[in-house]
Amino acid sequence: MTETTPIAPSSRGPADHNVRSQIVEAATEHFSLYGYEKTTVSDLAKAIGFSKAYIYKFFDSKQAIGEVICANCLSAITNEVDEAIAGVSTASERLRRLFKTLVEASARLFFQDRKLYAIASAAAHERWQPVRAYEDHIRQVVMQIVLEGRKSGEFERKTPLDETANGIYLVMRPYIDPLLLQHNLDLAAEAHVQLSSLILRSLAP
Amino acid sequence: MTETTPIAPSSRGPADHNVRSQIVEAATEHFSLYGYEKTTVSDLAKAIGFSKAYIYKFFDSKQAIGEVICANCLSAITNEVDEAIAGVSTASERLRRLFKTLVEASARLFFQDRKLYAIASAAAHERWQPVRAYEDHIRQVVMQIVLEGRKSGEFERKTPLDETANGIYLVMRPYIDPLLLQHNLDLAAEAHVQLSSLILRSLAP
């Protein structure tokens, strides 16, 4: 499985790592209060009490900070998913839990705070690196569950694995991608149950 | 099956009907040139050469004109769908053609002209009456195909019909609703093929 790295790799030492974390934490707070779009690096520097030049020592741009916040948010979702499916005995139930957790965690993290949604939305629209890594990770989780279900005899084995996994990912996508989920929020709680059942019917041996 | 009425019912005679059509035709042209949002009924009146009061004799508001344009557009899609599935011998192939035609016609009608997209988008967002009628119609077409496939033995019969039809509609929805389709355009041509296959696997007896 691919792994999303919550903090972008840095060749600097642990002290620098702490400063980076401090900037990200303060930026998350600041963006959620005043919005990502409207905040400049100068605003951020002023709010944190650092100089703008000092922030630029650690991040090339506002987007670079946004990418770390985005990666942290997506990695909170994948952690929640991993927890939700760990120890669940059947592949069918793992698939249901995967979909349910993705919908619930995405709705909570992207929309509970409309101001952070601006980051999620820019990230999805411009396909930032953490978004691509996240999508790959979810595809891998789907593929893994399908493989396990094929092995245990729960799922059919005729369809090429790639095709099966990609089809399932496409069904889930409108409830994961924040740009699509914003138009699906009212529907999501009911839809993921019905769509999980449809997916499981498509996997029947 | 429910039917969308291209022109809103009117108790007036055929001459009035012609004036209504004339206003709608001119408005379609005008909106597609200058945008729905930015155009007022006054602009429209000036462009057509009618008085504002005369237009208000036939339509209560700009939205009332927009609704007729929207209904015409959606009824062009349902006509295209009806044509595409007529005479196709298997229910499976009818389902594939339904999805393909919906995606292609929606992409063409909603997005070939970004200025008319504003009407489609407002209609979908505010759930105008023609949109609700259109969605019901598509659901009915799906249900009809599922019923026929169950009768011919192509599809399984264990799942409640409503659940099957609604699940299929939910899979198609992100490629039909213009608010969702705008984020799916790049993907749509490939996605509808893969999703049709997944739907058909879910329907296997």
XYZ file of N, CA, C and O in Angstrom, chain A residues 10 25 29 37 40 76-77 84 93-95 104 112 115 124 126 132 136 147 150 163 165 168 178 183:
100
model
N 11.589 16.528 4.815
C 12.518 17.640 4.957
C 13.868 17.074 5.321
O 13.969 16.089 6.035
N 0.428 24.132 12.440
C -0.638 24.160 13.447
C -1.284 25.546 13.490
O -2.516 25.680 13.471
N -5.217 26.696 12.266
C -6.077 27.522 13.111
C -6.491 28.816 12.368
O -7.665 29.164 12.320
N -8.352 31.144 1.178
C -8.192 32.026 0.013
C -7.768 33.437 0.415
O -6.915 34.052 -0.223
N -2.983 35.709 3.429
C -1.681 35.715 2.751
C -0.615 35.212 3.726
O -0.868 35.094 4.927
N -5.837 11.730 8.444
C -6.815 11.461 9.516
C -7.929 10.555 8.985
O -8.396 9.643 9.679
N -8.332 10.799 7.719
C -9.381 9.943 7.129
C -8.878 8.507 6.948
O -9.555 7.552 7.326
N -11.525 1.372 11.216
C -12.892 0.876 11.027
C -12.911 -0.526 10.413
O -13.816 -1.316 10.682
N -18.248 -7.054 4.706
C -18.459 -6.090 5.772
C -17.344 -5.043 5.773
O -17.584 -3.872 6.047
N -16.125 -5.453 5.422
C -15.025 -4.477 5.330
C -15.327 -3.425 4.250
O -15.070 -2.244 4.449
N -15.890 -3.883 3.137
C -16.225 -2.960 2.053
C -17.312 -1.973 2.496
O -17.221 -0.765 2.245
N -18.529 9.386 6.031
C -18.719 10.115 7.289
C -17.516 10.997 7.627
O -17.670 12.152 8.012
N -17.432 20.306 8.164
C -17.790 20.809 9.490
C -17.276 22.239 9.605
O -17.840 23.073 10.280
N -14.537 26.873 6.245
C -13.336 27.627 5.884
C -12.199 26.690 5.471
O -11.403 27.010 4.610
N -8.418 19.410 -4.358
C -9.084 18.459 -5.258
C -9.093 19.009 -6.685
O -8.853 18.277 -7.642
N -7.044 21.260 -8.092
C -5.710 21.362 -8.712
C -4.930 20.051 -8.582
O -3.776 19.977 -8.959
N -3.509 13.027 -4.786
C -3.216 11.875 -5.651
C -2.771 10.671 -4.814
O -3.189 9.541 -5.052
N -4.776 7.050 -4.519
C -4.068 5.782 -4.739
C -4.240 4.859 -3.533
O -4.449 3.661 -3.685
N -9.343 -8.591 -3.234
C -8.443 -9.758 -3.263
C -8.768 -10.739 -2.142
O -8.870 -11.954 -2.368
N -11.974 -12.504 -2.784
C -11.832 -13.536 -3.823
C -11.189 -14.790 -3.225
O -11.582 -15.911 -3.541
N -10.316 -4.036 -13.106
C -11.615 -3.544 -13.546
C -12.584 -3.519 -12.367
O -13.319 -2.537 -12.169
N -11.870 -3.390 -9.092
C -11.480 -2.395 -8.086
C -11.764 -0.978 -8.591
O -12.274 -0.132 -7.845
N -15.500 -0.117 -8.462
C -15.930 0.173 -7.086
C -15.460 1.566 -6.674
O -16.217 2.356 -6.099
N -14.277 16.071 -2.353
C -15.055 17.164 -1.765
C -15.831 17.995 -2.787
O -16.893 18.520 -2.471
N -22.275 18.384 -3.309
C -23.604 18.308 -3.929
C -24.339 17.023 -3.522
O -25.446 16.770 -3.986
